[in-house]
Structures are given as C-alpha cells and as structure tokens.
C-alpha cells in the first residue's frame, strides 16, 4: 500500500514535470528531471526511474511533451523532453485545479471546531 506521501507524489507527477520543464525553459533528459525534482523537494520526494520514464512516455503520447535525441550516432545519446503548446495549456489547467484543491484543503484543515459549551 502506498503511503500518503507516495500517493501525493504519484498524483502530482505530471504537474511537477510540466512545471519544471517550463521553469527551466530548456529540454531536459529523464535523469536530469529526476534530480531536479528531488532537489526542488529538498529530498522529501524520491522520483524513481520506474515512475518517471513511463510518465514521460505517457505525456509524450498525450501530446504534452515532445522529445528528440541528442548526440551523435555511436556515442551516448540522450532523449530530451520539452513542453508542447498542449502541455502549456495542461499545466495552466492543472495549476488552477491544484490551487483550488490546496486552498480548500487548507480551509478544511485549518478550521478550528467551536468548543462545546
């Protein structure tokens, strides 16, 4: 069974990948994405290759990302990913949903029940 932290990480992976790539403003390869996401969370979230690479491929199939191979044939080549226009739109939609979710959850958690008289 996944912990709450693992569930939150898994549920927000697409959002954080899109946000990272947009913020960086340059294509990134998978391992680079993993390291930067872990750095952004100060190590709180661990992003394993078994989570990130399938998600990158899915996002590419959905048209959120485009990829290209860098490097010369016969050398170590890397597949880099960049956000498409569809990905930019999806990022804005997901950020709006996240902000609403976060604000609502904060209201629910910060509510102090009235003491019984």
mmCIF file of C-alpha atoms in Angstrom:
data_model
loop_
_atom_site.group_PDB
_atom_site.id
_atom_site.type_symbol
_atom_site.label_atom_id
_atom_site.label_comp_id
_atom_site.label_asym_id
_atom_site.label_seq_id
_atom_site.Cartn_x
_atom_site.Cartn_y
_atom_site.Cartn_z
ATOM 1 C CA UNK A 1 0.000 0.000 0.000
ATOM 2 C CA UNK A 2 1.285 3.445 -0.912
ATOM 3 C CA UNK A 3 1.937 5.948 1.861
ATOM 4 C CA UNK A 4 0.184 9.314 1.758
ATOM 5 C CA UNK A 5 3.453 10.897 0.592
ATOM 6 C CA UNK A 6 3.803 8.353 -2.236
ATOM 7 C CA UNK A 7 0.184 8.873 -3.287
ATOM 8 C CA UNK A 8 0.621 12.653 -3.357
ATOM 9 C CA UNK A 9 3.842 12.355 -5.358
ATOM 10 C CA UNK A 10 2.286 9.943 -7.830
ATOM 11 C CA UNK A 11 -0.817 12.091 -8.238
ATOM 12 C CA UNK A 12 1.166 15.240 -8.989
ATOM 13 C CA UNK A 13 3.955 13.829 -11.152
ATOM 14 C CA UNK A 14 2.619 15.183 -14.450
ATOM 15 C CA UNK A 15 2.100 18.615 -12.911
ATOM 16 C CA UNK A 16 5.589 18.852 -11.399
ATOM 17 C CA UNK A 17 7.289 17.604 -14.580
ATOM 18 C CA UNK A 18 5.477 20.188 -16.704
ATOM 19 C CA UNK A 19 6.237 22.952 -14.198
ATOM 20 C CA UNK A 20 9.916 22.028 -14.010
ATOM 21 C CA UNK A 21 10.349 21.977 -17.784
ATOM 22 C CA UNK A 22 8.529 25.293 -18.216
ATOM 23 C CA UNK A 23 10.511 26.946 -15.414
ATOM 24 C CA UNK A 24 13.831 25.705 -16.806
ATOM 25 C CA UNK A 25 12.909 26.832 -20.312
ATOM 26 C CA UNK A 26 15.046 24.163 -21.962
ATOM 27 C CA UNK A 27 14.685 20.490 -22.862
ATOM 28 C CA UNK A 28 15.839 18.052 -20.192
ATOM 29 C CA UNK A 29 16.591 14.338 -20.171
ATOM 30 C CA UNK A 30 14.964 11.887 -17.755
ATOM 31 C CA UNK A 31 17.726 11.550 -15.180
ATOM 32 C CA UNK A 32 18.104 15.335 -15.100
ATOM 33 C CA UNK A 33 14.361 15.686 -14.455
ATOM 34 C CA UNK A 34 14.552 13.183 -11.585
ATOM 35 C CA UNK A 35 17.452 15.007 -9.910
ATOM 36 C CA UNK A 36 15.868 18.450 -10.256
ATOM 37 C CA UNK A 37 12.522 17.263 -8.888
ATOM 38 C CA UNK A 38 14.238 15.711 -5.874
ATOM 39 C CA UNK A 39 16.236 18.911 -5.337
ATOM 40 C CA UNK A 40 13.087 21.042 -5.551
ATOM 41 C CA UNK A 41 11.505 18.930 -2.818
ATOM 42 C CA UNK A 42 14.680 19.090 -0.693
ATOM 43 C CA UNK A 43 14.723 15.286 -0.879
ATOM 44 C CA UNK A 44 11.220 14.913 0.570
ATOM 45 C CA UNK A 45 10.005 13.167 -2.584
ATOM 46 C CA UNK A 46 12.007 10.434 -4.285
ATOM 47 C CA UNK A 47 11.328 10.025 -8.000
ATOM 48 C CA UNK A 48 12.359 6.595 -9.247
ATOM 49 C CA UNK A 49 13.058 5.832 -12.894
ATOM 50 C CA UNK A 50 10.175 3.344 -12.816
ATOM 51 C CA UNK A 51 7.800 6.239 -12.163
ATOM 52 C CA UNK A 52 9.337 8.990 -14.283
ATOM 53 C CA UNK A 53 10.149 7.259 -17.568
ATOM 54 C CA UNK A 54 6.720 5.665 -18.072
ATOM 55 C CA UNK A 55 5.135 9.018 -17.181
ATOM 56 C CA UNK A 56 7.348 10.870 -19.690
ATOM 57 C CA UNK A 57 6.362 8.384 -22.411
ATOM 58 C CA UNK A 58 2.679 8.732 -21.498
ATOM 59 C CA UNK A 59 2.931 12.531 -21.548
ATOM 60 C CA UNK A 60 4.557 12.341 -24.969
ATOM 61 C CA UNK A 61 1.753 10.106 -26.272
ATOM 62 C CA UNK A 62 -0.780 12.613 -24.900
ATOM 63 C CA UNK A 63 0.960 15.425 -26.785
ATOM 64 C CA UNK A 64 2.085 17.237 -23.622
ATOM 65 C CA UNK A 65 5.776 16.722 -24.400
ATOM 66 C CA UNK A 66 7.903 16.344 -27.485
ATOM 67 C CA UNK A 67 11.249 14.611 -27.494
ATOM 68 C CA UNK A 68 14.388 14.421 -29.538
ATOM 69 C CA UNK A 69 17.629 12.502 -29.350
ATOM 70 C CA UNK A 70 20.798 14.489 -28.733
ATOM 71 C CA UNK A 71 24.278 13.197 -29.511
ATOM 72 C CA UNK A 72 25.974 11.608 -32.457
ATOM 73 C CA UNK A 73 25.234 8.039 -33.526
ATOM 74 C CA UNK A 74 27.765 5.700 -31.957
ATOM 75 C CA UNK A 75 28.072 7.892 -28.867
ATOM 76 C CA UNK A 76 25.936 8.029 -25.763
ATOM 77 C CA UNK A 77 22.748 9.682 -26.876
ATOM 78 C CA UNK A 78 20.124 11.224 -24.623
ATOM 79 C CA UNK A 79 16.459 11.708 -25.225
ATOM 80 C CA UNK A 80 15.397 15.164 -24.080
ATOM 81 C CA UNK A 81 11.875 16.356 -23.426
ATOM 82 C CA UNK A 82 10.262 19.767 -23.917
ATOM 83 C CA UNK A 83 6.746 21.038 -23.265
ATOM 84 C CA UNK A 84 4.380 21.467 -26.221
ATOM 85 C CA UNK A 85 1.641 24.096 -26.529
ATOM 86 C CA UNK A 86 -0.805 21.415 -25.382
ATOM 87 C CA UNK A 87 1.457 20.825 -22.396
ATOM 88 C CA UNK A 88 1.482 24.533 -21.557
ATOM 89 C CA UNK A 89 -2.319 24.599 -21.590
ATOM 90 C CA UNK A 90 -2.479 21.449 -19.449
ATOM 91 C CA UNK A 91 -0.036 22.975 -16.964
ATOM 92 C CA UNK A 92 -2.245 26.048 -16.520
ATOM 93 C CA UNK A 93 -5.345 23.866 -16.083
ATOM 94 C CA UNK A 94 -3.638 21.633 -13.526
ATOM 95 C CA UNK A 95 -2.163 24.603 -11.647
ATOM 96 C CA UNK A 96 -5.643 26.143 -11.376
ATOM 97 C CA UNK A 97 -7.033 22.839 -10.085
ATOM 98 C CA UNK A 98 -4.118 22.469 -7.662
ATOM 99 C CA UNK A 99 -4.590 25.978 -6.259
ATOM 100 C CA UNK A 100 -8.296 25.331 -5.668
ATOM 101 C CA UNK A 101 -7.581 21.928 -4.117
ATOM 102 C CA UNK A 102 -4.862 23.339 -1.858
ATOM 103 C CA UNK A 103 -6.957 26.310 -0.706
ATOM 104 C CA UNK A 104 -9.963 24.103 0.015
ATOM 105 C CA UNK A 105 -7.905 21.513 1.878
ATOM 106 C CA UNK A 106 -6.177 24.244 3.904
ATOM 107 C CA UNK A 107 -9.577 25.687 4.866
ATOM 108 C CA UNK A 108 -10.735 22.259 5.956
ATOM 109 C CA UNK A 109 -7.591 21.515 7.959
ATOM 110 C CA UNK A 110 -7.239 24.970 9.484
ATOM 111 C CA UNK A 111 -10.832 25.070 10.711
ATOM 112 C CA UNK A 112 -10.897 25.015 14.482
ATOM 113 C CA UNK A 113 -14.087 23.482 15.818
ATOM 114 C CA UNK A 114 -16.020 25.554 18.307
ATOM 115 C CA UNK A 115 -15.634 24.215 21.802
ATOM 116 C CA UNK A 116 -18.674 22.569 23.290
ATOM 117 C CA UNK A 117 -20.372 24.671 25.943
#
